[in-house]
PDB file of C-alpha atoms in Angstrom:
ATOM      1  CA  MET K 686      -5.076   3.145 -24.235  1.00  0.00           C
ATOM      2  CA  PRO K 687      -7.002   0.362 -22.487  1.00  0.00           C
ATOM      3  CA  ALA K 688     -10.755   0.459 -23.986  1.00  0.00           C
ATOM      4  CA  ALA K 689     -12.957   2.323 -21.866  1.00  0.00           C
ATOM      5  CA  PHE K 690     -14.876  -0.153 -19.993  1.00  0.00           C
ATOM      6  CA  ILE K 691     -11.616  -1.510 -18.580  1.00  0.00           C
ATOM      7  CA  ALA K 692     -10.704   1.769 -17.430  1.00  0.00           C
ATOM      8  CA  ASN K 693     -14.105   1.522 -15.614  1.00  0.00           C
ATOM      9  CA  ASP K 694     -13.612  -1.927 -14.128  1.00  0.00           C
ATOM     10  CA  VAL K 695      -9.472  -0.616 -12.889  1.00  0.00           C
ATOM     11  CA  ALA K 696     -11.307   2.462 -11.168  1.00  0.00           C
ATOM     12  CA  HIS K 697     -14.480   0.712  -9.486  1.00  0.00           C
ATOM     13  CA  VAL K 698     -12.369  -1.958  -7.835  1.00  0.00           C
ATOM     14  CA  THR K 699      -9.095   0.345  -7.063  1.00  0.00           C
ATOM     15  CA  GLY K 700     -12.221   2.439  -4.871  1.00  0.00           C
ATOM     16  CA  SER K 701     -12.020   3.296  -1.564  1.00  0.00           C
ATOM     17  CA  ASP K 702     -14.973   1.620  -1.717  1.00  0.00           C
ATOM     18  CA  VAL K 703     -14.066  -1.786  -2.503  1.00  0.00           C
ATOM     19  CA  PHE K 704     -10.853  -2.410  -2.260  1.00  0.00           C
ATOM     20  CA  GLY K 705      -9.159   0.537  -2.861  1.00  0.00           C
ATOM     21  CA  GLU K 706      -7.055   2.411   0.077  1.00  0.00           C
ATOM     22  CA  SER K 707      -5.315   6.616   0.057  1.00  0.00           C
ATOM     23  CA  VAL K 708      -1.713   6.442  -0.122  1.00  0.00           C
ATOM     24  CA  THR K 709       0.591   9.712  -0.661  1.00  0.00           C
ATOM     25  CA  TRP K 710       2.968   9.499  -3.706  1.00  0.00           C
ATOM     26  CA  ALA K 711       4.666  12.688  -5.373  1.00  0.00           C
ATOM     27  CA  GLY K 712       2.790  14.827  -3.056  1.00  0.00           C
ATOM     28  CA  SER K 713      -0.545  13.280  -4.373  1.00  0.00           C
ATOM     29  CA  THR K 714      -3.130  11.435  -3.097  1.00  0.00           C
ATOM     30  CA  VAL K 715      -4.230   8.672  -5.028  1.00  0.00           C
ATOM     31  CA  THR K 716      -6.328   5.164  -3.725  1.00  0.00           C
ATOM     32  CA  VAL K 717      -4.359   1.916  -4.615  1.00  0.00           C
ATOM     33  CA  ILE K 718      -4.923  -1.701  -3.570  1.00  0.00           C
ATOM     34  CA  PHE K 719      -2.135  -1.812  -0.848  1.00  0.00           C
ATOM     35  CA  ASP K 720      -0.467  -5.423   0.251  1.00  0.00           C
ATOM     36  CA  ASP K 721       1.699  -5.547   2.796  1.00  0.00           C
ATOM     37  CA  GLU K 722       2.157  -9.132   2.830  1.00  0.00           C
ATOM     38  CA  ASP K 723       4.799 -12.367   3.267  1.00  0.00           C
ATOM     39  CA  VAL K 724       6.103 -14.275   0.332  1.00  0.00           C
ATOM     40  CA  GLU K 725       8.454 -17.016  -0.243  1.00  0.00           C
ATOM     41  CA  VAL K 726      11.185 -16.827  -1.755  1.00  0.00           C
ATOM     42  CA  GLN K 727      12.985 -19.649  -4.000  1.00  0.00           C
ATOM     43  CA  LEU K 728      16.829 -19.740  -3.029  1.00  0.00           C
ATOM     44  CA  GLY K 729      17.308 -22.626  -4.678  1.00  0.00           C
ATOM     45  CA  GLU K 730      18.255 -27.061  -4.327  1.00  0.00           C
ATOM     46  CA  GLY K 731      15.223 -26.901  -2.388  1.00  0.00           C
ATOM     47  CA  VAL K 732      15.650 -24.036   0.099  1.00  0.00           C
ATOM     48  CA  ALA K 733      12.990 -21.264   0.956  1.00  0.00           C
ATOM     49  CA  GLN K 734      12.953 -18.082   2.595  1.00  0.00           C
ATOM     50  CA  ILE K 735      10.258 -15.986   4.055  1.00  0.00           C
ATOM     51  CA  GLN K 736      10.656 -12.384   2.574  1.00  0.00           C
ATOM     52  CA  ASN K 737       7.900  -8.959   3.209  1.00  0.00           C
ATOM     53  CA  GLN K 738       6.779  -8.010   0.082  1.00  0.00           C
ATOM     54  CA  PRO K 739       5.376  -4.830   0.296  1.00  0.00           C
ATOM     55  CA  THR K 740       3.352  -3.812  -3.385  1.00  0.00           C
ATOM     56  CA  MET K 741       0.334  -1.545  -4.612  1.00  0.00           C
ATOM     57  CA  ILE K 742      -2.036  -2.142  -7.976  1.00  0.00           C
ATOM     58  CA  GLY K 743      -3.333   1.281  -9.191  1.00  0.00           C
ATOM     59  CA  GLN K 744      -4.459   3.387 -12.384  1.00  0.00           C
ATOM     60  CA  THR K 745      -1.318   3.797 -14.723  1.00  0.00           C
ATOM     61  CA  SER K 746      -2.529   7.452 -15.189  1.00  0.00           C
ATOM     62  CA  ASP K 747      -2.145   8.041 -11.340  1.00  0.00           C
ATOM     63  CA  PHE K 748       1.536   7.180 -11.789  1.00  0.00           C
ATOM     64  CA  SER K 749       2.777   9.103 -14.187  1.00  0.00           C
ATOM     65  CA  GLY K 750       6.605   9.826 -13.617  1.00  0.00           C
ATOM     66  CA  ILE K 751       7.272   7.269 -11.020  1.00  0.00           C
ATOM     67  CA  ALA K 752      10.616   6.742 -10.923  1.00  0.00           C
ATOM     68  CA  ASP K 753      12.755   4.528  -8.862  1.00  0.00           C
ATOM     69  CA  GLY K 754      13.278   5.298  -4.986  1.00  0.00           C
ATOM     70  CA  ASP K 755       9.864   7.710  -4.543  1.00  0.00           C
ATOM     71  CA  ALA K 756       8.853   7.661  -1.247  1.00  0.00           C
ATOM     72  CA  VAL K 757       5.000   6.461  -0.919  1.00  0.00           C
ATOM     73  CA  VAL K 758       3.220   6.518   2.852  1.00  0.00           C
ATOM     74  CA  ALA K 759       0.612   3.889   3.436  1.00  0.00           C
ATOM     75  CA  ARG K 760      -1.365   3.275   6.383  1.00  0.00           C
ATOM     76  CA  GLY K 761       1.254   5.626   7.847  1.00  0.00           C
ATOM     77  CA  VAL K 762       4.377   4.125   6.953  1.00  0.00           C
ATOM     78  CA  THR K 763       6.934   5.495   4.628  1.00  0.00           C
ATOM     79  CA  PHE K 764       8.284   3.171   1.540  1.00  0.00           C
ATOM     80  CA  LYS K 765      10.399   3.450  -1.529  1.00  0.00           C
ATOM     81  CA  VAL K 766       9.379   1.914  -4.675  1.00  0.00           C
ATOM     82  CA  LYS K 767      11.909  -0.818  -5.624  1.00  0.00           C
ATOM     83  CA  ASN K 768      10.237  -1.432  -8.954  1.00  0.00           C
ATOM     84  CA  TRP K 769       7.054  -1.070 -10.876  1.00  0.00           C
ATOM     85  CA  LYS K 770       5.514  -3.452 -13.676  1.00  0.00           C
ATOM     86  CA  ARG K 771       2.380  -1.743 -16.463  1.00  0.00           C
ATOM     87  CA  ASP K 772      -0.111  -4.491 -17.119  1.00  0.00           C
ATOM     88  CA  GLY K 773      -0.492  -2.365 -20.555  1.00  0.00           C
ATOM     89  CA  GLN K 774      -4.338  -2.463 -19.547  1.00  0.00           C
ATOM     90  CA  GLY K 775      -4.184   1.170 -17.890  1.00  0.00           C
ATOM     91  CA  GLN K 776      -3.406  -0.926 -13.876  1.00  0.00           C
ATOM     92  CA  ILE K 777       0.311  -0.716 -12.580  1.00  0.00           C
ATOM     93  CA  GLU K 778       1.688  -3.368 -10.108  1.00  0.00           C
ATOM     94  CA  ILE K 779       4.737  -1.352  -7.800  1.00  0.00           C
ATOM     95  CA  PHE K 780       6.448  -3.089  -5.714  1.00  0.00           C
ATOM     96  CA  LEU K 781       7.686  -0.999  -2.504  1.00  0.00           C
ATOM     97  CA  GLU K 782      10.919  -1.597   0.172  1.00  0.00           C
ATOM     98  CA  ARG K 783      10.225  -0.652   3.827  1.00  0.00           C
ATOM     99  CA  GLN K 784      11.750   2.570   5.032  1.00  0.00           C
TER     100      GLN K 784
END
């Protein structure tokens, strides 16, 4: 369980008045920091490829029961949960795949 000041900071940063935006997950609307950017992936021997890697960062408590394949609607586009990583301090980073 993160300290209260960390939970407050996470709630502030993900708020819609700062960086947050609303997405739909599991029938609920939650506020996250959504990022739909391209990243460079190294394939070995100096070869790189650009791939789309949409992600979102939110409060861990908002994503209780998250599972691979869950649908997320962000900016009117449906994504599928590929993987996620909890930081142990109240945040979760979720890696998505465009449907």
